[in-house]
């Protein structure tokens, strides 16, 4: 977090111009930089593309936005109670990823089911 104004560098006889640069590598797996600019919070997220894809990074930013919005709406908000997942993602995690239903033979005991599974996948 940076909320101090940038230092002005003046060198006698030299003119300086600030240039925007685009980072091609990152020092860390994920790096979040935030700063206050003209009364607003602005930031950038850098991530190792070998570890994360763009969609994952965007999802992380959305999580952070949800946390910040919840904290602004209620300063006493407990962070652990904030809903990070949107409706689509919540359904994916709770329903789609959890769709593991299998019909079991009702006439077998647990140890018999275990033995059966061990034979199928030694």
PDB file of C-alpha atoms in Angstrom:
ATOM      1  CA  UNK A   1       0.000   0.000   0.000  1.00  0.00           C
ATOM      2  CA  UNK A   2       1.393   3.355  -1.016  1.00  0.00           C
ATOM      3  CA  UNK A   3      -0.238   6.612   0.007  1.00  0.00           C
ATOM      4  CA  UNK A   4       2.727   8.951  -0.032  1.00  0.00           C
ATOM      5  CA  UNK A   5       3.260  11.241  -2.999  1.00  0.00           C
ATOM      6  CA  UNK A   6       6.056  10.224  -5.341  1.00  0.00           C
ATOM      7  CA  UNK A   7       9.305  12.064  -4.768  1.00  0.00           C
ATOM      8  CA  UNK A   8      10.214  14.679  -7.344  1.00  0.00           C
ATOM      9  CA  UNK A   9      13.685  14.189  -8.731  1.00  0.00           C
ATOM     10  CA  UNK A  10      15.390  17.338  -9.987  1.00  0.00           C
ATOM     11  CA  UNK A  11      18.857  17.231 -11.458  1.00  0.00           C
ATOM     12  CA  UNK A  12      20.454  20.463 -12.541  1.00  0.00           C
ATOM     13  CA  UNK A  13      20.775  20.686 -16.307  1.00  0.00           C
ATOM     14  CA  UNK A  14      18.737  17.526 -16.957  1.00  0.00           C
ATOM     15  CA  UNK A  15      15.131  17.076 -17.974  1.00  0.00           C
ATOM     16  CA  UNK A  16      13.345  13.989 -16.710  1.00  0.00           C
ATOM     17  CA  UNK A  17      10.229  12.304 -18.040  1.00  0.00           C
ATOM     18  CA  UNK A  18       8.388   9.514 -16.243  1.00  0.00           C
ATOM     19  CA  UNK A  19       7.769   6.555 -18.534  1.00  0.00           C
ATOM     20  CA  UNK A  20       5.284   3.768 -18.055  1.00  0.00           C
ATOM     21  CA  UNK A  21       6.912   0.387 -18.298  1.00  0.00           C
ATOM     22  CA  UNK A  22       5.371  -3.002 -18.736  1.00  0.00           C
ATOM     23  CA  UNK A  23       6.854  -5.742 -16.571  1.00  0.00           C
ATOM     24  CA  UNK A  24       7.636  -8.921 -18.492  1.00  0.00           C
ATOM     25  CA  UNK A  25       8.664 -10.925 -15.434  1.00  0.00           C
ATOM     26  CA  UNK A  26       7.567 -10.954 -11.821  1.00  0.00           C
ATOM     27  CA  UNK A  27       9.692 -11.514  -8.730  1.00  0.00           C
ATOM     28  CA  UNK A  28       6.957 -13.439  -6.915  1.00  0.00           C
ATOM     29  CA  UNK A  29       4.252 -15.979  -7.730  1.00  0.00           C
ATOM     30  CA  UNK A  30       1.625 -13.275  -7.081  1.00  0.00           C
ATOM     31  CA  UNK A  31       2.172  -9.616  -6.279  1.00  0.00           C
ATOM     32  CA  UNK A  32      -0.528  -7.029  -5.503  1.00  0.00           C
ATOM     33  CA  UNK A  33       0.365  -3.331  -5.435  1.00  0.00           C
ATOM     34  CA  UNK A  34      -2.173  -0.764  -4.253  1.00  0.00           C
ATOM     35  CA  UNK A  35      -1.845   3.001  -4.049  1.00  0.00           C
ATOM     36  CA  UNK A  36      -4.039   6.005  -3.393  1.00  0.00           C
ATOM     37  CA  UNK A  37      -4.251   8.267  -6.429  1.00  0.00           C
ATOM     38  CA  UNK A  38      -6.485  11.340  -6.435  1.00  0.00           C
ATOM     39  CA  UNK A  39      -8.643   9.936  -3.641  1.00  0.00           C
ATOM     40  CA  UNK A  40      -9.079   6.532  -5.278  1.00  0.00           C
ATOM     41  CA  UNK A  41      -7.419   3.198  -4.670  1.00  0.00           C
ATOM     42  CA  UNK A  42      -5.716   1.902  -7.800  1.00  0.00           C
ATOM     43  CA  UNK A  43      -3.576  -1.140  -8.166  1.00  0.00           C
ATOM     44  CA  UNK A  44      -1.976  -3.814 -10.228  1.00  0.00           C
ATOM     45  CA  UNK A  45      -1.716  -7.549  -9.919  1.00  0.00           C
ATOM     46  CA  UNK A  46       1.330  -9.342 -11.268  1.00  0.00           C
ATOM     47  CA  UNK A  47       1.434 -13.110 -11.427  1.00  0.00           C
ATOM     48  CA  UNK A  48       3.640 -15.853 -12.774  1.00  0.00           C
ATOM     49  CA  UNK A  49       1.979 -17.025 -15.981  1.00  0.00           C
ATOM     50  CA  UNK A  50       3.637 -20.413 -15.559  1.00  0.00           C
ATOM     51  CA  UNK A  51       1.519 -20.882 -12.415  1.00  0.00           C
ATOM     52  CA  UNK A  52      -1.687 -18.916 -13.046  1.00  0.00           C
ATOM     53  CA  UNK A  53      -3.839 -18.171 -16.059  1.00  0.00           C
ATOM     54  CA  UNK A  54      -5.602 -14.861 -16.700  1.00  0.00           C
ATOM     55  CA  UNK A  55      -8.991 -16.196 -15.533  1.00  0.00           C
ATOM     56  CA  UNK A  56      -7.544 -17.250 -12.168  1.00  0.00           C
ATOM     57  CA  UNK A  57      -5.959 -13.826 -11.656  1.00  0.00           C
ATOM     58  CA  UNK A  58      -9.244 -12.128 -12.548  1.00  0.00           C
ATOM     59  CA  UNK A  59     -11.063 -14.386 -10.088  1.00  0.00           C
ATOM     60  CA  UNK A  60      -8.607 -13.394  -7.326  1.00  0.00           C
ATOM     61  CA  UNK A  61      -9.230  -9.721  -8.078  1.00  0.00           C
ATOM     62  CA  UNK A  62     -12.989 -10.326  -7.885  1.00  0.00           C
ATOM     63  CA  UNK A  63     -12.531 -11.965  -4.455  1.00  0.00           C
ATOM     64  CA  UNK A  64     -10.577  -8.950  -3.220  1.00  0.00           C
ATOM     65  CA  UNK A  65     -13.240  -6.585  -4.566  1.00  0.00           C
ATOM     66  CA  UNK A  66     -15.954  -8.523  -2.709  1.00  0.00           C
ATOM     67  CA  UNK A  67     -13.988  -8.309   0.538  1.00  0.00           C
ATOM     68  CA  UNK A  68     -13.370  -4.577   0.146  1.00  0.00           C
ATOM     69  CA  UNK A  69     -16.999  -3.843  -0.775  1.00  0.00           C
ATOM     70  CA  UNK A  70     -18.255  -5.820   2.221  1.00  0.00           C
ATOM     71  CA  UNK A  71     -15.887  -3.942   4.524  1.00  0.00           C
ATOM     72  CA  UNK A  72     -17.029  -0.578   3.147  1.00  0.00           C
ATOM     73  CA  UNK A  73     -20.691  -1.548   3.555  1.00  0.00           C
ATOM     74  CA  UNK A  74     -20.160  -2.673   7.162  1.00  0.00           C
ATOM     75  CA  UNK A  75     -17.006  -1.711   9.030  1.00  0.00           C
ATOM     76  CA  UNK A  76     -17.750  -4.377  11.645  1.00  0.00           C
ATOM     77  CA  UNK A  77     -17.995  -7.088   8.997  1.00  0.00           C
ATOM     78  CA  UNK A  78     -16.283 -10.318  10.015  1.00  0.00           C
ATOM     79  CA  UNK A  79     -13.946 -11.244   7.166  1.00  0.00           C
ATOM     80  CA  UNK A  80     -14.718 -14.951   7.542  1.00  0.00           C
ATOM     81  CA  UNK A  81     -18.423 -14.274   6.930  1.00  0.00           C
ATOM     82  CA  UNK A  82     -17.913 -12.504   3.596  1.00  0.00           C
ATOM     83  CA  UNK A  83     -19.261 -14.402   0.597  1.00  0.00           C
ATOM     84  CA  UNK A  84     -16.323 -14.664  -1.804  1.00  0.00           C
ATOM     85  CA  UNK A  85     -17.961 -16.852  -4.418  1.00  0.00           C
ATOM     86  CA  UNK A  86     -20.499 -15.519  -6.876  1.00  0.00           C
ATOM     87  CA  UNK A  87     -23.635 -17.549  -7.560  1.00  0.00           C
ATOM     88  CA  UNK A  88     -22.201 -19.330 -10.625  1.00  0.00           C
ATOM     89  CA  UNK A  89     -18.961 -20.272  -8.891  1.00  0.00           C
ATOM     90  CA  UNK A  90     -20.789 -21.337  -5.716  1.00  0.00           C
ATOM     91  CA  UNK A  91     -23.001 -23.679  -7.757  1.00  0.00           C
ATOM     92  CA  UNK A  92     -19.952 -25.064  -9.538  1.00  0.00           C
ATOM     93  CA  UNK A  93     -18.171 -25.844  -6.258  1.00  0.00           C
ATOM     94  CA  UNK A  94     -21.160 -27.145  -4.296  1.00  0.00           C
ATOM     95  CA  UNK A  95     -23.081 -28.962  -7.019  1.00  0.00           C
ATOM     96  CA  UNK A  96     -21.014 -29.663 -10.126  1.00  0.00           C
ATOM     97  CA  UNK A  97     -17.676 -30.516  -8.481  1.00  0.00           C
ATOM     98  CA  UNK A  98     -19.553 -32.521  -5.860  1.00  0.00           C
ATOM     99  CA  UNK A  99     -21.532 -34.628  -8.351  1.00  0.00           C
ATOM    100  CA  UNK A 100     -19.979 -37.895  -7.209  1.00  0.00           C
ATOM    101  CA  UNK A 101     -23.120 -39.939  -6.636  1.00  0.00           C
ATOM    102  CA  UNK A 102     -22.747 -43.631  -7.347  1.00  0.00           C
ATOM    103  CA  UNK A 103     -25.259 -46.379  -6.911  1.00  0.00           C
ATOM    104  CA  UNK A 104     -23.983 -48.800  -4.274  1.00  0.00           C
ATOM    105  CA  UNK A 105     -24.986 -52.380  -3.839  1.00  0.00           C
ATOM    106  CA  UNK A 106     -27.210 -52.325  -0.779  1.00  0.00           C
ATOM    107  CA  UNK A 107     -26.671 -55.996   0.051  1.00  0.00           C
ATOM    108  CA  UNK A 108     -22.908 -55.652   0.719  1.00  0.00           C
ATOM    109  CA  UNK A 109     -21.224 -54.723   3.980  1.00  0.00           C
ATOM    110  CA  UNK A 110     -18.569 -51.988   4.174  1.00  0.00           C
ATOM    111  CA  UNK A 111     -15.644 -54.412   4.240  1.00  0.00           C
ATOM    112  CA  UNK A 112     -17.053 -56.186   1.173  1.00  0.00           C
ATOM    113  CA  UNK A 113     -17.328 -52.865  -0.698  1.00  0.00           C
ATOM    114  CA  UNK A 114     -13.730 -52.145   0.289  1.00  0.00           C
ATOM    115  CA  UNK A 115     -12.570 -55.538  -1.000  1.00  0.00           C
ATOM    116  CA  UNK A 116     -14.504 -55.038  -4.222  1.00  0.00           C
ATOM    117  CA  UNK A 117     -12.867 -51.647  -4.789  1.00  0.00           C
ATOM    118  CA  UNK A 118      -9.413 -53.075  -4.016  1.00  0.00           C
ATOM    119  CA  UNK A 119      -9.938 -55.769  -6.654  1.00  0.00           C
ATOM    120  CA  UNK A 120     -11.105 -53.239  -9.259  1.00  0.00           C
ATOM    121  CA  UNK A 121      -8.255 -50.814  -8.587  1.00  0.00           C
ATOM    122  CA  UNK A 122      -5.324 -52.621  -6.920  1.00  0.00           C
TER     123      UNK A 122
END
